[in-house]
Amino acid sequence: MNNPPQQRENLGLWLGLLGVFIFGLTLPMTRLATGTVDAPQMSPWFVTWARAALAGGLSLVYLLAVRAPRPTPSQRGSLLLSLAGNVIGYPLLLGWALRHVTASHAAVITSLLPLATAAAAAWLMQQRARLGFWVFAALGSALVAVYSLLRASQMDNGVPQGFGLTWADTLLVGAVLAASLGYVAGAKVTASLGAEKVISWVCVMALPITLPGAWLTWPDQTIAPLSWLALLYVGAFSMWAGFFAWFRGLSLGGPLRVSQLQLLQPFITILAAIPLLGESLDAMTLGFALLVVATVFLGRRMANAPTAR
């Protein structure tokens, strides 16, 4: 038999894993692109506009190649909301936060994204969720808050961290909320438009903003070659190609199985930050990541109410 179901499912799992791996490198690459407060590279504004402009150019070529029909007026509202959340809100807030915290630290906070997306879907798409889902959502949020407070009370080279770190965590929470709303908005038109075309149209629709934005915020200082490579990665892969692998994996392997691979993303980020950024494997960060991911896993299992018989 040509391409039996088992082979399709296995291919879907591998493509899903590829997508998660691509997304898992987003935080370390973003930090490489923006630099830190002590050693800044590109501004978070420029990284936001430039990565989206690059993805928009690739998307335009793809949409022309497949002769994709234009979105209907009823679809444009959802695409614009996805644009606001995924193209502008998430990368901009993430970029500013990563100037102040490590990628491993950010991985713990942003690991709430799958749970936040499920909560946004329950709210915006009027999907009923069990009480257990909200309990685990609250527990996961509480764990992230405790982690943030513990980190804020630690010392770095003899200096208490306090407000600066708390502010960065606020930015990361804002990034999670922006991305979750953008994902749900995109999901509303995925069935009618096609998953790959949704992210491509979002990036193309953003070009009138992102191209001038990238031009106006172009760096006026020397930028390290590694930072340019990191920008190329987040534009071509994190913002665009990763979605192709992820959406195709969901289609072939089934959302129920493949979506669970997303639980690996924080650990991919933490491990990737070691060689890319020279970060150390922090026991507290790893422990809280495990706890938060456990709440995400249990919460997502309870996200949908049982079907009435």
Tab-separated table of C-alpha atoms in Angstrom:
chain	number	residue	atom	x	y	z
A	1	MET	CA	0.000	0.000	0.000
A	2	ASN	CA	1.315	3.450	-0.890
A	3	ASN	CA	1.722	5.768	2.113
A	4	PRO	CA	-0.276	3.811	4.735
A	5	PRO	CA	-1.818	5.639	7.711
A	6	GLN	CA	0.971	4.600	10.089
A	7	GLN	CA	3.605	6.123	7.820
A	8	ARG	CA	1.584	9.314	7.555
A	9	GLU	CA	1.321	9.531	11.338
A	10	ASN	CA	5.040	8.918	11.797
A	11	LEU	CA	5.866	11.574	9.200
A	12	GLY	CA	3.506	13.937	10.989
A	13	LEU	CA	5.295	13.336	14.297
A	14	TRP	CA	8.699	14.000	12.745
A	15	LEU	CA	7.479	17.183	11.057
A	16	GLY	CA	5.872	18.278	14.321
A	17	LEU	CA	9.137	17.650	16.162
A	18	LEU	CA	10.981	19.680	13.515
A	19	GLY	CA	8.557	22.552	14.030
A	20	VAL	CA	8.968	22.431	17.817
A	21	PHE	CA	12.766	22.344	17.446
A	22	ILE	CA	12.644	25.418	15.177
A	23	PHE	CA	10.426	27.290	17.633
A	24	GLY	CA	12.589	26.140	20.563
A	25	LEU	CA	15.567	28.063	19.149
A	26	THR	CA	13.569	31.292	18.817
A	27	LEU	CA	14.382	32.640	22.286
A	28	PRO	CA	18.171	32.086	22.142
A	29	MET	CA	18.289	33.479	18.594
A	30	THR	CA	16.250	36.527	19.579
A	31	ARG	CA	18.627	37.200	22.468
A	32	LEU	CA	21.585	36.885	20.090
A	33	ALA	CA	19.932	39.400	17.753
A	34	THR	CA	19.019	41.988	20.405
A	35	GLY	CA	21.987	41.498	22.682
A	36	THR	CA	21.825	42.466	26.353
A	37	VAL	CA	21.624	45.748	28.256
A	38	ASP	CA	25.395	45.661	28.753
A	39	ALA	CA	26.166	44.565	25.188
A	40	PRO	CA	23.278	45.676	22.935
A	41	GLN	CA	23.091	44.675	19.294
A	42	MET	CA	19.934	45.344	17.269
A	43	SER	CA	17.031	47.162	18.875
A	44	PRO	CA	13.959	45.019	19.650
A	45	TRP	CA	11.983	47.334	17.349
A	46	PHE	CA	14.270	46.572	14.406
A	47	VAL	CA	14.265	42.822	15.129
A	48	THR	CA	10.447	42.851	15.218
A	49	TRP	CA	10.046	44.716	11.923
A	50	ALA	CA	12.939	43.053	10.085
A	51	ARG	CA	12.039	39.451	10.935
A	52	ALA	CA	8.441	40.032	9.855
A	53	ALA	CA	9.520	41.822	6.667
A	54	LEU	CA	11.771	38.883	5.752
A	55	ALA	CA	8.958	36.425	6.428
A	56	GLY	CA	6.616	38.651	4.426
A	57	GLY	CA	8.881	38.546	1.393
A	58	LEU	CA	9.107	34.744	1.553
A	59	SER	CA	5.342	34.543	2.055
A	60	LEU	CA	4.678	36.708	-0.986
A	61	VAL	CA	6.762	34.404	-3.178
A	62	TYR	CA	4.928	31.352	-1.795
A	63	LEU	CA	1.446	32.801	-2.234
A	64	LEU	CA	2.209	33.812	-5.818
A	65	ALA	CA	3.684	30.380	-6.546
A	66	VAL	CA	0.580	28.510	-5.326
A	67	ARG	CA	-1.783	31.148	-6.752
A	68	ALA	CA	-3.515	31.528	-3.432
A	69	PRO	CA	-6.826	33.416	-3.505
A	70	ARG	CA	-6.997	36.638	-1.539
A	71	PRO	CA	-8.636	36.546	1.899
A	72	THR	CA	-12.274	37.529	1.969
A	73	PRO	CA	-13.401	40.596	3.947
A	74	SER	CA	-14.788	38.299	6.651
A	75	GLN	CA	-11.376	36.623	7.044
A	76	ARG	CA	-9.330	39.830	7.206
A	77	GLY	CA	-10.428	40.776	10.706
A	78	SER	CA	-9.034	37.554	12.176
A	79	LEU	CA	-5.867	37.895	10.112
A	80	LEU	CA	-5.342	41.454	11.387
A	81	LEU	CA	-5.747	40.292	14.987
A	82	SER	CA	-3.240	37.517	14.328
A	83	LEU	CA	-0.928	40.129	12.810
A	84	ALA	CA	-1.167	42.298	15.918
A	85	GLY	CA	-0.465	39.392	18.260
A	86	ASN	CA	2.020	37.211	16.382
A	87	VAL	CA	3.844	39.668	14.111
A	88	ILE	CA	4.106	42.694	16.399
A	89	GLY	CA	3.105	41.986	20.015
A	90	TYR	CA	4.900	38.717	20.724
A	91	PRO	CA	8.295	39.389	19.088
A	92	LEU	CA	8.487	42.990	20.335
A	93	LEU	CA	7.715	42.196	23.970
A	94	LEU	CA	9.949	39.122	23.793
A	95	GLY	CA	12.826	41.132	22.336
A	96	TRP	CA	12.716	43.757	25.089
A	97	ALA	CA	12.424	41.116	27.812
A	98	LEU	CA	15.359	39.092	26.508
A	99	ARG	CA	17.662	42.057	26.955
A	100	HIS	CA	17.140	41.651	30.713
A	101	VAL	CA	16.716	37.907	31.323
A	102	THR	CA	18.299	34.731	30.024
A	103	ALA	CA	16.651	32.609	27.357
A	104	SER	CA	16.318	29.783	29.887
A	105	HIS	CA	14.452	32.084	32.265
A	106	ALA	CA	12.144	33.237	29.457
A	107	ALA	CA	11.499	29.615	28.491
A	108	VAL	CA	9.863	28.988	31.881
A	109	ILE	CA	7.507	31.982	31.553
A	110	THR	CA	6.595	31.341	27.912
A	111	SER	CA	5.988	27.640	28.548
A	112	LEU	CA	2.500	28.756	29.603
A	113	LEU	CA	1.719	29.608	25.958
A	114	PRO	CA	-0.143	26.350	25.101
A	115	LEU	CA	-2.300	26.750	28.198
A	116	ALA	CA	-2.901	30.442	27.492
A	117	THR	CA	-3.891	29.574	23.913
A	118	ALA	CA	-6.401	27.005	25.157
A	119	ALA	CA	-7.822	29.575	27.593
A	120	ALA	CA	-8.071	32.190	24.829
A	121	ALA	CA	-9.868	29.652	22.624
A	122	ALA	CA	-12.313	28.876	25.423
A	123	TRP	CA	-13.006	32.593	25.802
A	124	LEU	CA	-13.009	33.883	22.208
A	125	MET	CA	-14.416	30.809	20.474
A	126	GLN	CA	-16.873	30.054	23.281
A	127	GLN	CA	-15.496	26.570	23.824
A	128	ARG	CA	-16.510	25.047	27.125
A	129	ALA	CA	-13.737	23.779	29.379
A	130	ARG	CA	-13.830	21.620	32.483
A	131	LEU	CA	-13.220	23.098	35.896
A	132	GLY	CA	-10.026	21.031	36.078
A	133	PHE	CA	-8.593	22.968	33.131
A	134	TRP	CA	-8.996	26.297	34.912
A	135	VAL	CA	-7.526	24.817	38.090
A	136	PHE	CA	-4.378	23.722	36.258
A	137	ALA	CA	-4.247	27.035	34.387
A	138	ALA	CA	-4.270	28.875	37.720
A	139	LEU	CA	-1.680	26.476	39.143
A	140	GLY	CA	0.637	26.967	36.174
A	141	SER	CA	0.295	30.760	36.468
A	142	ALA	CA	1.038	30.554	40.192
A	143	LEU	CA	4.182	28.502	39.534
A	144	VAL	CA	5.408	31.095	37.045
A	145	ALA	CA	4.708	33.872	39.569
A	146	VAL	CA	6.646	32.031	42.291
A	147	TYR	CA	9.544	31.443	39.896
A	148	SER	CA	9.583	35.133	39.011
A	149	LEU	CA	9.580	36.198	42.665
A	150	LEU	CA	12.367	33.755	43.541
A	151	ARG	CA	14.454	35.013	40.654
A	152	ALA	CA	13.799	38.627	41.594
A	153	SER	CA	15.128	38.034	45.103
A	154	GLN	CA	18.398	36.525	43.886
A	155	MET	CA	21.641	38.416	43.585
A	156	ASP	CA	23.607	38.950	40.378
A	157	ASN	CA	27.218	40.029	40.959
A	158	GLY	CA	26.161	41.331	44.346
A	159	VAL	CA	23.263	43.420	42.994
A	160	PRO	CA	19.661	42.585	43.981
A	161	GLN	CA	17.553	41.994	40.895
A	162	GLY	CA	14.081	43.077	42.036
A	163	PHE	CA	12.229	45.563	39.775
A	164	GLY	CA	14.132	45.097	36.537
A	165	LEU	CA	13.573	41.371	36.455
A	166	THR	CA	9.935	41.720	37.484
A	167	TRP	CA	9.403	44.192	34.641
A	168	ALA	CA	10.958	41.751	32.179
A	169	ASP	CA	8.637	39.011	33.407
A	170	THR	CA	5.677	41.345	32.854
A	171	LEU	CA	6.836	41.771	29.268
A	172	LEU	CA	7.080	37.989	28.870
A	173	VAL	CA	3.553	37.489	30.212
A	174	GLY	CA	2.368	40.141	27.775
A	175	ALA	CA	4.144	38.281	24.968
A	176	VAL	CA	2.350	35.046	25.940
A	177	LEU	CA	-1.033	36.798	25.937
A	178	ALA	CA	-0.351	38.468	22.587
A	179	ALA	CA	0.728	35.205	20.951
A	180	SER	CA	-2.199	33.219	22.347
A	181	LEU	CA	-4.739	35.731	21.047
A	182	GLY	CA	-2.975	35.766	17.682
A	183	TYR	CA	-2.981	31.974	17.465
A	184	VAL	CA	-6.695	31.754	18.222
A	185	ALA	CA	-7.498	34.479	15.694
A	186	GLY	CA	-5.525	32.594	13.051
A	187	ALA	CA	-7.227	29.342	13.993
A	188	LYS	CA	-10.606	30.888	13.234
A	189	VAL	CA	-9.779	31.093	9.508
A	190	THR	CA	-7.474	28.084	9.202
A	191	ALA	CA	-10.230	25.730	8.057
A	192	SER	CA	-11.350	28.023	5.242
A	193	LEU	CA	-8.006	29.514	4.222
A	194	GLY	CA	-5.471	26.771	4.918
A	195	ALA	CA	-2.915	26.697	7.724
A	196	GLU	CA	0.186	27.594	5.697
A	197	LYS	CA	-1.678	30.361	3.889
A	198	VAL	CA	-2.830	31.910	7.168
A	199	ILE	CA	0.692	32.676	8.406
A	200	SER	CA	1.753	33.720	4.894
A	201	TRP	CA	-1.140	36.164	4.452
A	202	VAL	CA	-0.553	37.565	7.939
A	203	CYS	CA	3.089	38.301	7.076
A	204	VAL	CA	2.188	39.784	3.663
A	205	MET	CA	-0.531	41.993	5.153
A	206	ALA	CA	2.047	43.303	7.620
A	207	LEU	CA	4.514	44.399	4.913
A	208	PRO	CA	3.193	47.994	4.666
A	209	ILE	CA	4.118	48.325	8.358
A	210	THR	CA	7.175	46.104	8.672
A	211	LEU	CA	9.130	47.323	5.628
A	212	PRO	CA	9.083	51.024	6.621
A	213	GLY	CA	9.570	50.005	10.248
A	214	ALA	CA	12.715	48.045	9.413
A	215	TRP	CA	14.028	50.932	7.295
A	216	LEU	CA	13.422	53.561	9.987
A	217	THR	CA	14.951	51.475	12.794
A	218	TRP	CA	17.940	50.150	10.833
A	219	PRO	CA	20.968	49.914	13.186
A	220	ASP	CA	23.368	52.849	13.044
A	221	GLN	CA	26.140	50.968	14.854
A	222	THR	CA	28.248	47.960	13.928
A	223	ILE	CA	26.349	44.704	14.470
A	224	ALA	CA	28.082	41.381	15.108
A	225	PRO	CA	27.751	38.885	12.207
A	226	LEU	CA	26.268	36.315	14.606
A	227	SER	CA	23.430	38.727	15.410
A	228	TRP	CA	22.628	39.102	11.703
A	229	LEU	CA	22.525	35.310	11.366
A	230	ALA	CA	20.193	35.141	14.371
A	231	LEU	CA	17.894	37.702	12.745
A	232	LEU	CA	17.889	35.662	9.553
A	233	TYR	CA	16.881	32.605	11.570
A	234	VAL	CA	13.962	34.214	13.419
A	235	GLY	CA	12.709	35.750	10.178
A	236	ALA	CA	13.011	32.781	7.832
A	237	PHE	CA	12.417	29.943	10.278
A	238	SER	CA	10.722	31.080	13.512
A	239	MET	CA	8.342	33.435	11.711
A	240	TRP	CA	7.668	31.373	8.599
A	241	ALA	CA	9.148	27.946	7.767
A	242	GLY	CA	8.574	26.561	11.264
A	243	PHE	CA	4.826	27.012	10.808
A	244	PHE	CA	4.914	24.980	7.593
A	245	ALA	CA	6.482	22.005	9.372
A	246	TRP	CA	4.250	22.411	12.431
A	247	PHE	CA	0.939	22.759	10.589
A	248	ARG	CA	1.754	19.933	8.178
A	249	GLY	CA	2.742	17.733	11.103
A	250	LEU	CA	-0.573	18.452	12.828
A	251	SER	CA	-2.418	17.573	9.631
A	252	LEU	CA	-0.618	14.277	9.004
A	253	GLY	CA	-0.116	13.030	12.554
A	254	GLY	CA	-3.296	14.353	14.140
A	255	PRO	CA	-3.548	17.375	16.474
A	256	LEU	CA	-4.038	15.237	19.592
A	257	ARG	CA	-0.739	13.376	19.239
A	258	VAL	CA	1.442	15.970	17.556
A	259	SER	CA	0.420	18.914	19.755
A	260	GLN	CA	1.872	17.131	22.795
A	261	LEU	CA	5.331	17.568	21.252
A	262	GLN	CA	5.008	21.259	22.124
A	263	LEU	CA	5.711	20.284	25.730
A	264	LEU	CA	9.335	19.674	24.683
A	265	GLN	CA	9.838	23.268	23.523
A	266	PRO	CA	10.955	24.837	26.840
A	267	PHE	CA	13.584	22.135	27.307
A	268	ILE	CA	14.861	22.573	23.747
A	269	THR	CA	15.235	26.283	24.513
A	270	ILE	CA	17.045	25.668	27.812
A	271	LEU	CA	19.442	23.147	26.251
A	272	ALA	CA	20.058	25.264	23.138
A	273	ALA	CA	20.912	28.304	25.276
A	274	ILE	CA	23.940	26.474	26.687
A	275	PRO	CA	26.025	26.316	23.469
A	276	LEU	CA	24.462	29.362	21.767
A	277	LEU	CA	24.576	31.820	24.677
A	278	GLY	CA	26.889	30.178	27.190
A	279	GLU	CA	24.101	29.850	29.749
A	280	SER	CA	24.399	27.246	32.495
A	281	LEU	CA	21.898	24.488	33.247
A	282	ASP	CA	20.176	25.939	36.304
A	283	ALA	CA	18.513	23.352	38.550
A	284	MET	CA	15.794	25.764	39.693
A	285	THR	CA	14.941	26.818	36.138
A	286	LEU	CA	14.825	23.208	34.967
A	287	GLY	CA	12.704	22.188	37.962
A	288	PHE	CA	10.139	24.947	37.473
A	289	ALA	CA	10.044	24.204	33.734
A	290	LEU	CA	9.162	20.590	34.524
A	291	LEU	CA	6.429	21.662	36.947
A	292	VAL	CA	4.906	24.221	34.574
A	293	VAL	CA	4.985	21.793	31.643
A	294	ALA	CA	3.247	19.196	33.838
A	295	THR	CA	0.414	21.659	34.529
A	296	VAL	CA	0.205	22.451	30.802
A	297	PHE	CA	-0.016	18.749	29.968
A	298	LEU	CA	-2.722	18.058	32.536
A	299	GLY	CA	-4.583	21.257	31.754
A	300	ARG	CA	-4.690	20.614	28.025
A	301	ARG	CA	-6.070	17.131	28.629
A	302	MET	CA	-8.993	18.805	30.390
A	303	ALA	CA	-9.353	21.706	27.964
A	304	ASN	CA	-12.421	20.364	26.205
A	305	ALA	CA	-15.573	19.347	28.004
A	306	PRO	CA	-16.746	15.761	27.400
A	307	THR	CA	-19.089	15.330	24.482
A	308	ALA	CA	-22.728	14.897	25.453
A	309	ARG	CA	-24.081	11.456	24.699
